[in-house]
Coordinates of N, CA and C and ligand atoms in Angstrom, one line a residue:
M1 N 65.8 155.9 177.3 CA 66.6 156.3 177.3 C 67.3 156.2 175.8
V2 N 68.9 157.1 175.8 CA 68.8 157.8 174.2 C 70.2 157.2 174.0
Y3 N 70.1 156.7 173.1 CA 71.6 156.2 172.5 C 71.8 156.3 171.4
F4 N 72.9 156.0 170.7 CA 73.8 156.0 169.4 C 74.1 154.8 168.6
D5 N 74.7 154.7 167.7 CA 75.5 154.3 167.2 C 76.7 154.8 166.7
S6 N 78.1 154.6 166.9 CA 78.9 155.9 165.8 C 79.2 155.0 165.1
H7 N 79.1 153.4 164.8 CA 79.9 153.2 163.7 C 78.7 151.6 163.3
C8 N 78.3 151.9 161.6 CA 77.8 150.9 161.4 C 77.6 150.8 159.5
H9 N 77.1 150.1 159.2 CA 77.1 149.9 157.8 C 75.7 149.8 157.2
L10 N 74.5 150.4 157.4 CA 73.3 150.6 156.8 C 73.3 149.8 154.9
N11 N 74.6 150.6 154.6 CA 74.4 151.2 153.2 C 75.3 149.5 153.0
D12 N 75.7 148.7 153.5 CA 76.0 147.4 153.1 C 74.5 146.2 152.6
E13 N 74.8 145.6 151.9 CA 73.9 144.9 150.9 C 73.0 144.1 151.0
A14 N 73.7 143.6 152.6 CA 72.8 142.8 153.9 C 71.4 143.6 154.3
F15 N 71.5 145.4 154.4 CA 69.9 145.9 154.7 C 69.8 146.6 153.2
A16 N 70.0 145.9 152.1 CA 69.3 146.8 150.5 C 67.6 146.3 151.2
S17 N 67.6 145.0 151.7 CA 65.6 145.4 151.7 C 65.5 144.9 152.8
D18 N 65.7 145.7 153.9 CA 64.8 146.3 154.8 C 65.1 147.1 155.3
L19 N 65.9 147.7 154.4 CA 66.5 149.4 155.1 C 65.9 150.5 156.2
E20 N 64.2 150.8 155.4 CA 63.0 151.2 155.9 C 62.9 150.9 157.6
E21 N 62.7 149.3 157.7 CA 62.3 148.8 158.9 C 63.6 148.5 159.8
T22 N 64.9 149.0 159.1 CA 66.1 148.5 160.0 C 66.0 149.6 161.2
V23 N 66.0 151.3 160.5 CA 66.0 152.5 160.5 C 64.6 152.4 161.6
A24 N 63.7 152.0 161.5 CA 62.7 152.4 162.0 C 62.5 151.8 163.7
K25 N 63.5 150.3 163.5 CA 63.5 149.4 164.8 C 64.6 150.1 165.9
A26 N 65.3 150.7 165.1 CA 66.6 151.1 165.7 C 65.6 152.4 166.7
R27 N 65.1 153.5 165.7 CA 64.2 154.3 166.4 C 63.6 153.9 167.5
E28 N 62.9 152.7 167.4 CA 62.2 152.1 168.5 C 63.0 152.3 169.7
A29 N 64.1 151.5 169.4 CA 64.8 150.9 170.1 C 65.2 152.3 170.9
G30 N 65.3 153.1 170.4 CA 65.6 154.7 171.1 C 67.0 155.3 170.8
L31 N 67.6 154.5 169.8 CA 68.6 155.7 168.6 C 68.3 157.0 168.7
K32 N 69.4 158.0 168.6 CA 69.0 158.9 168.4 C 69.9 159.5 167.2
A33 N 71.4 158.7 167.1 CA 72.4 159.0 166.1 C 72.4 157.8 165.6
I34 N 72.8 157.7 163.8 CA 73.4 155.9 164.1 C 74.3 157.0 162.4
L35 N 75.7 156.5 162.9 CA 76.7 157.0 162.1 C 77.2 156.0 161.0
V36 N 76.8 156.3 160.0 CA 76.8 154.9 158.7 C 78.2 155.2 157.9
L37 N 79.2 154.5 157.8 CA 80.7 154.4 157.2 C 80.3 153.9 155.8
G38 N 81.1 154.9 154.9 CA 81.4 154.1 154.2 C 83.0 153.5 154.6
Y39 N 83.4 152.8 153.2 CA 84.6 152.1 152.7 C 85.1 152.4 152.2
D40 N 84.2 152.4 151.1 CA 84.9 153.3 149.5 C 84.2 154.4 148.7
V41 N 84.5 154.2 147.2 CA 83.7 155.3 147.5 C 82.0 155.1 146.8
I42 N 81.9 154.0 146.3 CA 80.5 153.7 146.3 C 79.7 153.8 147.3
S43 N 80.1 153.1 148.2 CA 79.6 153.1 149.7 C 79.4 154.3 150.7
S44 N 80.6 155.4 150.1 CA 80.5 156.3 150.9 C 79.1 157.0 150.6
R45 N 79.1 157.1 148.9 CA 78.2 157.7 148.2 C 76.2 157.0 148.7
L46 N 76.8 156.2 149.0 CA 75.3 155.2 149.4 C 75.1 155.9 151.1
A47 N 76.2 156.0 151.7 CA 75.9 156.1 153.3 C 75.3 157.7 153.4
V48 N 75.6 158.8 152.5 CA 75.6 159.9 152.3 C 73.8 159.8 151.7
E49 N 73.5 159.0 150.7 CA 72.0 159.4 150.9 C 71.3 158.4 151.5
I50 N 71.6 157.6 152.2 CA 70.7 157.3 153.3 C 70.7 157.8 154.8
A51 N 71.9 158.8 154.6 CA 72.3 159.9 155.6 C 70.5 161.2 155.7
S52 N 70.9 161.4 154.3 CA 70.0 162.5 153.6 C 68.4 162.2 153.9
K53 N 68.1 160.6 153.3 CA 66.7 160.4 154.0 C 66.4 160.2 155.1
Y54 N 67.3 159.5 155.9 CA 66.7 159.2 157.5 C 67.5 160.3 158.4
D55 N 66.2 160.9 159.1 CA 66.6 162.3 159.7 C 68.0 161.9 161.0
I56 N 67.1 160.8 161.6 CA 68.6 159.8 162.8 C 69.7 159.6 162.1
C57 N 70.1 159.1 160.6 CA 70.9 158.7 160.0 C 72.4 160.2 159.9
Y58 N 73.3 160.2 159.9 CA 74.7 160.7 159.6 C 75.4 159.6 158.8
A59 N 75.7 160.1 158.0 CA 77.5 159.7 157.4 C 78.9 160.0 157.5
G60 N 79.5 159.2 157.3 CA 81.3 159.2 157.7 C 81.3 158.6 155.8
V61 N 82.9 159.6 155.6 CA 82.9 159.0 154.4 C 84.8 158.7 154.2
G62 N 84.5 158.1 153.3 CA 86.6 157.2 153.1 C 86.9 155.8 152.3
I63 N 88.1 156.1 152.8 CA 88.0 154.4 151.8 C 88.9 153.8 153.0
H64 N 88.0 152.1 152.5 CA 88.9 151.6 153.9 C 90.4 151.1 153.4
P65 N 91.3 150.7 154.6 CA 92.6 149.9 154.2 C 92.3 149.1 152.9
E66 N 91.7 147.9 153.1 CA 91.5 146.9 152.2 C 90.9 147.0 150.8
N67 N 90.6 148.3 150.4 CA 89.8 149.1 149.3 C 90.8 149.9 148.4
Y68 N 91.7 149.7 148.6 CA 92.3 151.0 148.1 C 93.2 150.7 146.8
E69 N 93.4 148.9 146.4 CA 93.2 148.3 145.2 C 92.8 148.8 144.0
G70 N 93.2 149.2 143.0 CA 92.9 149.5 141.6 C 92.5 151.2 141.8
L71 N 92.9 152.1 142.8 CA 92.3 153.4 143.2 C 93.7 154.1 143.3
S72 N 94.1 155.3 142.8 CA 95.0 156.1 143.0 C 94.8 157.1 144.3
I73 N 95.6 158.1 144.7 CA 95.2 159.0 145.6 C 94.7 160.2 145.4
D74 N 94.8 160.2 144.2 CA 93.8 161.1 143.6 C 92.2 160.8 143.8
D75 N 91.7 159.8 143.7 CA 90.3 159.5 143.8 C 90.0 160.1 145.4
I76 N 90.8 160.5 146.2 CA 90.1 160.5 148.2 C 89.3 162.1 147.3
K77 N 89.7 162.6 146.0 CA 89.0 164.1 146.0 C 88.0 163.9 145.5
Q78 N 87.2 162.5 145.5 CA 85.8 162.4 145.5 C 85.0 162.5 146.5
I79 N 86.1 161.6 147.6 CA 85.1 161.8 149.4 C 85.3 162.9 149.6
E80 N 86.0 163.9 148.9 CA 86.3 165.3 150.0 C 85.1 166.4 148.7
E81 N 85.0 165.3 147.9 CA 83.4 165.9 147.3 C 82.5 166.0 148.3
L82 N 82.0 164.5 148.3 CA 80.9 163.3 149.5 C 81.1 164.2 150.3
S83 N 82.4 164.6 150.8 CA 82.2 165.7 152.7 C 81.5 167.0 152.8
H84 N 81.9 167.3 151.6 CA 80.5 168.7 151.5 C 79.1 168.3 152.2
N85 N 78.5 167.1 151.9 CA 77.1 167.0 152.6 C 76.8 167.2 154.3
E86 N 75.4 168.3 154.1 CA 75.9 168.3 155.5 C 75.6 167.5 156.8
K87 N 75.1 166.0 156.4 CA 75.2 164.9 157.2 C 76.2 164.7 157.5
V88 N 77.7 165.1 156.6 CA 79.2 164.2 156.7 C 79.2 164.9 158.0
I89 N 79.7 163.8 158.7 CA 79.6 164.4 160.7 C 81.8 163.5 160.5
A90 N 81.9 162.8 159.7 CA 83.3 162.3 160.2 C 83.9 161.5 158.3
I91 N 85.4 161.5 158.6 CA 86.1 160.5 157.8 C 86.3 159.2 158.2
G92 N 86.0 158.3 157.3 CA 86.4 156.6 157.8 C 84.5 156.6 157.1
E93 N 85.5 154.7 157.2 CA 86.2 154.1 157.6 C 87.3 153.9 157.1
V94 N 88.5 154.5 158.0 CA 89.7 154.5 157.4 C 90.7 154.3 158.2
G95 N 92.3 153.6 157.5 CA 93.2 153.3 158.3 C 94.2 152.2 158.1
L96 N 94.6 151.2 158.9 CA 95.6 150.6 158.3 C 95.1 148.3 158.7
D97 N 95.1 147.6 158.3 CA 94.5 146.2 158.2 C 95.5 145.5 157.5
Y98 N 96.3 145.1 158.5 CA 97.6 143.9 158.2 C 97.0 142.6 158.2
H99 N 96.0 141.9 158.4 CA 95.5 141.2 158.6 C 95.7 140.2 157.5
W100 N 95.1 140.0 156.3 CA 95.6 139.2 155.1 C 96.4 139.1 154.4
K101 N 97.3 140.9 154.3 CA 98.2 141.1 153.4 C 98.9 142.0 154.1
N102 N 100.2 141.7 154.5 CA 101.1 142.5 154.8 C 102.6 142.6 155.1
D103 N 102.7 142.4 153.1 CA 104.0 142.6 152.3 C 104.0 144.0 152.4
E104 N 105.3 145.0 152.1 CA 105.8 146.3 152.2 C 105.2 146.6 151.6
E105 N 104.9 146.5 150.1 CA 103.9 146.8 149.4 C 103.0 147.2 149.7
T106 N 101.9 146.5 150.4 CA 100.6 146.4 150.8 C 100.6 147.6 151.9
K107 N 101.6 147.5 152.8 CA 101.4 148.3 153.9 C 102.0 150.1 153.3
A108 N 103.1 150.1 152.6 CA 103.1 151.1 152.3 C 101.8 152.3 151.2
N109 N 101.4 151.0 150.9 CA 99.5 151.9 150.2 C 99.2 152.3 151.3
Q110 N 98.9 151.3 152.1 CA 97.6 151.3 152.7 C 98.3 153.2 153.5
K111 N 99.2 153.0 154.3 CA 99.9 154.2 154.8 C 99.5 155.7 154.4
A112 N 100.0 155.2 152.4 CA 99.7 156.6 151.8 C 98.1 157.1 152.1
F113 N 97.3 156.2 151.6 CA 96.1 156.3 152.1 C 95.4 156.7 153.2
F114 N 96.5 156.3 153.7 CA 95.2 156.3 155.8 C 95.7 157.6 155.7
I115 N 97.4 158.4 155.3 CA 98.0 159.8 156.0 C 96.8 160.8 155.6
E116 N 96.8 160.3 153.9 CA 95.8 161.4 153.1 C 94.6 162.0 153.7
Q117 N 94.1 161.1 153.8 CA 92.8 161.0 154.5 C 92.5 161.9 155.8
I118 N 93.3 161.6 156.6 CA 94.0 162.1 157.9 C 94.1 163.4 157.4
K119 N 94.9 163.9 156.6 CA 95.3 165.7 156.0 C 93.8 165.8 156.0
L120 N 92.8 165.2 154.9 CA 91.6 165.8 155.1 C 90.4 165.9 155.4
A121 N 90.7 165.1 156.7 CA 89.6 165.3 157.8 C 90.5 166.3 158.4
N122 N 91.5 167.0 159.0 CA 92.5 167.9 159.5 C 92.0 169.6 158.6
K123 N 91.5 169.3 157.4 CA 91.7 170.2 156.3 C 89.8 170.8 156.4
L124 N 89.0 169.7 157.0 CA 87.8 169.9 156.2 C 87.2 170.5 158.2
G125 N 87.9 169.9 159.1 CA 87.6 170.3 160.6 C 86.7 169.1 160.9
L126 N 86.7 167.3 160.2 CA 85.9 166.5 160.4 C 86.9 166.0 161.3
P127 N 86.4 164.8 162.2 CA 86.9 164.0 163.5 C 87.1 162.1 162.4
L128 N 87.8 161.4 162.6 CA 87.8 160.3 161.9 C 87.8 159.3 162.8
S129 N 86.8 158.2 162.0 CA 86.9 157.2 162.4 C 87.2 156.0 161.3
I130 N 88.5 155.4 162.9 CA 89.4 154.6 162.3 C 89.9 153.1 162.8
H131 N 90.2 152.6 161.4 CA 89.7 150.9 161.5 C 91.3 150.2 161.5
A132 N 91.9 149.8 162.8 CA 93.0 149.5 163.0 C 93.2 147.8 163.0
R133 N 93.5 147.3 162.5 CA 93.6 145.7 162.6 C 94.9 145.2 162.7
D134 N 95.6 144.4 163.2 CA 97.0 143.6 163.2 C 97.9 145.0 163.0
A135 N 97.7 146.0 163.4 CA 98.4 147.3 162.8 C 99.0 148.4 164.2
S136 N 98.3 148.1 165.0 CA 98.8 148.6 166.3 C 99.9 150.0 166.1
E137 N 101.1 149.3 165.9 CA 102.4 149.8 166.0 C 102.4 151.2 165.1
D138 N 102.1 150.9 163.6 CA 101.8 151.9 162.7 C 100.8 152.8 162.6
T139 N 99.7 152.2 163.3 CA 98.7 153.2 163.3 C 99.2 154.1 164.4
F140 N 99.6 153.8 165.4 CA 100.2 154.8 166.0 C 101.2 155.6 165.9
N141 N 102.1 155.3 165.1 CA 103.0 156.1 164.7 C 102.9 157.3 164.0
I142 N 102.0 157.1 163.1 CA 100.9 157.7 162.1 C 100.8 158.8 162.8
L143 N 99.7 158.0 163.6 CA 99.0 159.5 164.7 C 99.3 160.1 165.2
N144 N 100.4 159.4 165.7 CA 101.4 160.2 166.2 C 102.4 161.7 165.7
E145 N 102.5 161.1 164.6 CA 102.9 162.0 163.3 C 102.0 163.4 162.6
Y146 N 101.4 162.5 162.2 CA 99.7 163.4 161.7 C 98.7 164.0 162.5
R147 N 98.7 164.7 163.4 CA 97.5 164.3 164.8 C 96.0 164.7 164.2
P148 N 95.2 164.3 164.3 CA 94.1 164.5 163.9 C 93.6 165.6 164.8
T149 N 93.3 166.6 164.0 CA 92.8 168.0 164.4 C 91.5 167.8 165.2
S150 N 90.5 167.2 164.7 CA 89.5 167.4 164.9 C 88.8 166.3 165.4
G151 N 89.8 165.6 166.1 CA 89.4 163.7 167.1 C 89.1 162.5 166.1
A152 N 89.4 161.9 166.2 CA 89.3 160.6 166.1 C 88.8 159.5 167.1
V153 N 88.1 158.1 166.4 CA 87.7 157.1 167.6 C 88.5 156.0 166.7
L154 N 89.3 155.2 167.4 CA 89.2 153.8 167.0 C 88.3 152.6 167.5
H155 N 87.7 153.0 165.7 CA 86.4 152.2 166.3 C 86.8 150.5 166.1
C156 N 85.6 149.9 167.2 CA 85.7 148.3 166.9 C 87.7 147.7 167.6
Y157 N 87.6 148.7 168.8 CA 89.3 148.8 169.6 C 89.5 146.9 170.1
S158 N 90.5 146.6 169.6 CA 90.6 145.2 169.4 C 92.6 144.8 170.1
G159 N 92.8 146.2 170.2 CA 94.4 146.3 171.1 C 94.8 145.6 172.2
S160 N 95.5 145.8 172.7 CA 95.7 145.5 173.9 C 95.8 147.0 175.2
V161 N 95.2 146.2 176.2 CA 95.3 147.6 177.3 C 96.6 148.8 177.2
E162 N 97.8 147.9 177.4 CA 98.9 148.7 177.1 C 98.8 150.2 176.0
M163 N 98.8 149.6 174.6 CA 98.8 149.8 173.4 C 97.8 151.4 173.5
M164 N 96.6 150.9 174.3 CA 95.0 151.8 174.5 C 95.8 153.0 175.1
E165 N 96.6 152.7 176.2 CA 96.6 154.2 177.1 C 98.0 154.7 176.3
R166 N 99.0 154.1 175.3 CA 99.6 155.0 174.4 C 98.4 155.8 173.7
F167 N 97.3 154.9 173.2 CA 96.5 155.7 172.1 C 96.0 156.8 172.8
A168 N 95.3 156.9 174.1 CA 94.8 157.6 174.9 C 95.5 159.2 175.1
K169 N 96.6 158.7 174.9 CA 98.0 160.2 175.4 C 97.7 160.6 174.2
L170 N 96.8 160.2 173.1 CA 96.2 160.9 171.5 C 95.5 161.4 171.5
D171 N 94.8 161.6 172.6 CA 93.3 162.6 172.7 C 92.5 161.4 172.0
L172 N 92.1 160.2 171.7 CA 91.7 159.5 170.9 C 90.4 158.8 171.7
Y173 N 89.2 158.5 170.6 CA 88.2 157.7 171.5 C 88.2 156.4 171.2
F174 N 88.3 155.4 171.9 CA 87.7 154.0 171.8 C 86.0 153.5 171.5
G175 N 85.9 152.4 170.5 CA 84.3 152.2 170.2 C 84.1 150.9 170.1
F176 N 83.6 150.4 171.3 CA 83.5 149.0 171.6 C 81.8 148.0 170.8
D177 N 82.2 147.1 170.6 CA 81.3 146.4 169.6 C 80.6 145.0 170.5
G178 N 80.0 144.2 169.9 CA 79.2 142.9 170.1 C 80.1 142.2 170.8
P179 N 81.3 142.1 170.6 CA 82.9 141.2 171.0 C 82.5 141.2 172.8
L180 N 82.5 142.5 173.0 CA 82.4 143.0 174.5 C 81.4 141.9 175.5
T181 N 80.4 141.6 174.6 CA 79.1 140.8 175.4 C 79.6 139.2 175.2
Y182 N 81.0 139.1 174.3 CA 81.5 137.7 174.4 C 82.0 137.3 175.8
K183 N 81.8 135.6 176.0 CA 82.3 134.8 177.1 C 83.7 135.3 177.3
N184 N 84.2 135.0 175.9 CA 85.6 134.8 175.9 C 86.4 135.5 175.3
S185 N 85.7 137.1 175.8 CA 86.2 138.5 175.0 C 86.8 139.1 176.5
I186 N 88.1 139.0 176.6 CA 88.6 138.9 178.2 C 89.7 140.6 177.5
V187 N 90.1 140.8 177.0 CA 91.0 141.8 176.6 C 90.4 142.7 176.6
P188 N 89.4 143.0 175.8 CA 88.0 144.3 175.3 C 87.4 144.6 176.7
K189 N 87.0 143.5 177.8 CA 86.4 143.8 178.6 C 87.3 144.8 179.7
E190 N 88.6 144.2 179.6 CA 89.8 144.6 180.6 C 90.1 146.5 179.9
C191 N 89.9 146.6 178.8 CA 90.3 147.8 178.3 C 89.0 148.6 179.0
V192 N 87.7 148.5 178.2 CA 87.0 149.1 179.2 C 86.5 149.5 180.6
K193 N 87.3 148.3 181.5 CA 87.5 148.6 182.7 C 88.3 149.9 182.7
V194 N 89.5 149.8 182.4 CA 90.7 150.8 182.3 C 90.6 151.9 182.1
I195 N 90.4 152.1 180.9 CA 89.9 153.5 180.3 C 88.9 154.2 180.9
N196 N 89.4 155.5 181.0 CA 88.6 156.5 181.2 C 87.2 156.8 180.5
V197 N 85.7 156.4 181.5 CA 84.8 156.7 181.1 C 84.3 158.0 179.9
D198 N 85.2 159.0 179.9 CA 84.8 160.2 179.2 C 85.7 159.9 177.8
R199 N 86.1 158.4 177.4 CA 86.8 158.4 176.2 C 86.3 157.0 175.3
L200 N 85.3 156.8 175.6 CA 84.4 155.0 175.5 C 83.1 156.1 174.3
L201 N 82.9 155.1 173.5 CA 81.5 155.1 172.5 C 81.3 153.6 172.0
V202 N 80.0 153.3 171.8 CA 79.5 152.1 171.7 C 79.0 152.5 170.2
E203 N 78.8 150.8 169.7 CA 79.0 150.8 168.0 C 78.8 149.3 167.8
T204 N 77.6 149.5 167.0 CA 77.5 147.8 166.7 C 78.6 147.5 165.6
D205 N 78.9 148.3 164.4 CA 79.5 147.2 163.1 C 78.7 146.9 162.2
S206 N 77.3 147.1 162.8 CA 76.7 146.2 161.3 C 76.8 146.3 160.5
P207 N 76.9 145.2 159.2 CA 76.2 143.5 160.0 C 76.7 142.6 160.6
Y208 N 77.6 143.3 160.9 CA 78.7 142.5 161.3 C 79.3 142.4 163.2
L209 N 79.7 141.0 163.6 CA 79.5 141.5 165.2 C 79.0 141.3 166.3
S210 N 78.0 140.8 165.8 CA 76.0 140.8 166.4 C 76.9 140.5 168.2
P211 N 76.0 141.3 169.2 CA 75.9 140.7 170.5 C 75.4 139.7 170.9
V212 N 75.2 139.2 172.0 CA 74.9 137.9 172.0 C 73.8 139.0 172.7
P213 N 72.3 138.1 172.8 CA 72.3 136.8 172.1 C 72.1 137.0 170.6
F214 N 72.3 137.5 170.0 CA 71.8 137.7 168.3 C 73.5 136.7 167.5
R215 N 74.5 136.2 168.5 CA 75.5 136.1 167.7 C 75.5 135.3 166.1
G216 N 75.9 135.6 165.5 CA 75.6 134.6 164.3 C 74.9 135.0 163.4
K217 N 73.8 136.0 163.7 CA 72.7 136.1 162.9 C 73.4 137.6 162.3
R218 N 72.7 138.5 161.4 CA 72.8 140.0 161.3 C 72.6 140.6 162.7
N219 N 73.8 141.6 162.7 CA 74.2 142.8 163.2 C 72.9 143.6 162.9
E220 N 72.5 144.6 164.0 CA 71.6 145.8 163.5 C 71.6 147.1 164.5
P221 N 71.3 147.9 164.3 CA 71.6 149.3 165.5 C 70.9 149.4 167.0
A222 N 69.7 148.8 166.4 CA 68.7 148.5 167.5 C 69.3 147.7 168.4
Y223 N 70.2 146.4 168.7 CA 71.1 145.6 169.1 C 72.0 146.3 170.3
I224 N 72.1 147.8 170.0 CA 72.8 149.2 170.8 C 72.7 148.4 172.2
P225 N 71.7 148.5 172.9 CA 71.4 148.4 174.5 C 72.1 147.1 174.8
Y226 N 72.9 146.1 173.6 CA 72.8 145.3 174.9 C 74.5 145.0 174.6
I227 N 75.1 145.6 173.9 CA 76.2 146.3 174.2 C 76.8 147.5 175.6
F228 N 75.9 148.6 174.9 CA 75.5 149.3 175.8 C 75.4 148.9 177.9
N229 N 74.6 148.1 178.1 CA 74.8 147.3 179.3 C 75.6 146.3 179.5
M230 N 75.8 145.8 178.9 CA 77.1 144.9 179.4 C 78.7 146.4 179.4
M231 N 78.4 147.8 179.1 CA 79.6 148.6 179.5 C 79.3 149.1 180.7
A232 N 77.8 149.2 181.0 CA 77.6 149.7 182.2 C 78.5 149.1 183.3
E233 N 77.5 147.8 182.9 CA 78.2 146.2 184.1 C 79.6 147.0 184.2
L234 N 80.6 146.9 183.4 CA 81.8 146.5 183.4 C 82.6 147.7 183.9
K235 N 81.5 149.0 184.2 CA 82.3 150.2 184.2 C 81.2 150.5 185.9
G236 N 80.8 149.6 186.1 CA 80.2 149.8 187.4 C 79.3 151.2 187.4
L237 N 78.3 151.3 186.3 CA 77.7 152.5 186.3 C 76.0 151.8 186.3
T238 N 75.2 152.9 186.5 CA 73.4 152.5 186.3 C 74.0 153.4 184.6
E239 N 72.7 152.7 184.4 CA 72.7 152.6 182.7 C 72.3 154.2 183.0
T240 N 71.6 155.0 183.5 CA 71.6 156.4 183.3 C 72.5 157.2 183.1
E241 N 73.8 157.3 184.2 CA 75.2 157.3 184.6 C 75.7 157.6 183.7
L242 N 75.6 155.9 182.6 CA 76.4 155.7 181.7 C 75.9 156.2 180.5
E243 N 74.7 156.5 179.9 CA 74.2 156.9 178.9 C 73.9 158.8 179.0
E244 N 74.2 159.2 180.0 CA 74.8 160.5 180.2 C 76.2 160.8 179.5
K245 N 77.3 159.8 180.4 CA 78.6 160.1 179.8 C 78.4 159.7 178.5
L246 N 78.1 158.3 177.9 CA 78.5 158.1 176.5 C 77.7 159.0 175.3
N247 N 76.7 159.6 176.0 CA 75.9 160.6 174.6 C 76.6 161.8 174.7
A248 N 77.4 162.4 176.0 CA 78.2 163.6 175.6 C 79.5 163.5 175.1
N249 N 80.0 162.0 175.5 CA 81.3 161.7 174.0 C 81.3 162.1 172.8
F250 N 80.2 161.9 172.3 CA 79.7 161.4 171.1 C 79.1 162.8 171.1
S251 N 78.5 163.5 171.1 CA 78.3 165.4 170.9 C 79.5 165.9 170.6
R252 N 80.6 165.7 172.0 CA 81.9 166.7 171.9 C 82.5 165.7 170.8
L253 N 82.4 164.8 170.3 CA 83.4 164.0 168.9 C 82.9 164.4 167.6
F254 N 81.6 164.3 167.3 CA 80.7 164.1 166.2 C 80.5 165.9 166.3
H255 N 79.6 166.6 167.0 CA 79.2 167.8 167.1 C 77.4 167.7 166.9
V256 N 77.4 166.2 167.3 CA 75.4 165.8 167.2 C 75.0 166.6 168.1
K257 N 74.1 167.0 168.7 CA 72.8 166.5 170.0 C 72.2 165.6 169.8
L258 N 72.3 165.0 170.9 CA 71.4 164.3 170.9 C 69.8 164.2 171.6
Ligands
LIG1 NI1 83.2 148.9 160.0

């Protein structure tokens, strides 16, 4: 089996002491591509360094909606500079997050950073990895107005089935993670069943959101098969059938052959 992890954070300090082993373990598990996403300038730079060091690692660079404070729109130029590295295959993670703060000023700032980074992705011809939490409607409106011209994935999709069907009309992909394996996780399972398999991706978002049976422990790319197997079961496909579909989706969006 050949797998990928389309969204993780090997640049998180949780991997500082055993990055080498973590990548080796992922390789052993069959992963041929690991997309490491930045969430500010420093973590984006680190993502590029990791991607340069390990052949199976690739980088996404961007400023996460929770990290714009203390930055100006001008700082996106640093993201643009990092994006010129040949292992950078996406702009992300970027988007909107109204979970902790949702006053008008926060929303306006997050929207400005999001829009500017969509424009950057379009200018560079790169796909986007999008984080949207408690902000489905605004995310939809922005993507509807500023269409990503090189594709985009809504990573760790956590919205409703209805919202997903609206997003699907914008030609977006949907990434699913460890929560798909949780018993009480009804809506993500329903989403996976409903959406066309050509729109699906698997990701760990490690070090967060470990799948069963590792729930509560640090997550890592080598655990992708647990999420993949649950997705195969939900779609009623054999592992080989899903492997072929998902790998084609990953290659189509990120232009990386598996
Ligand atoms: Ni993430």
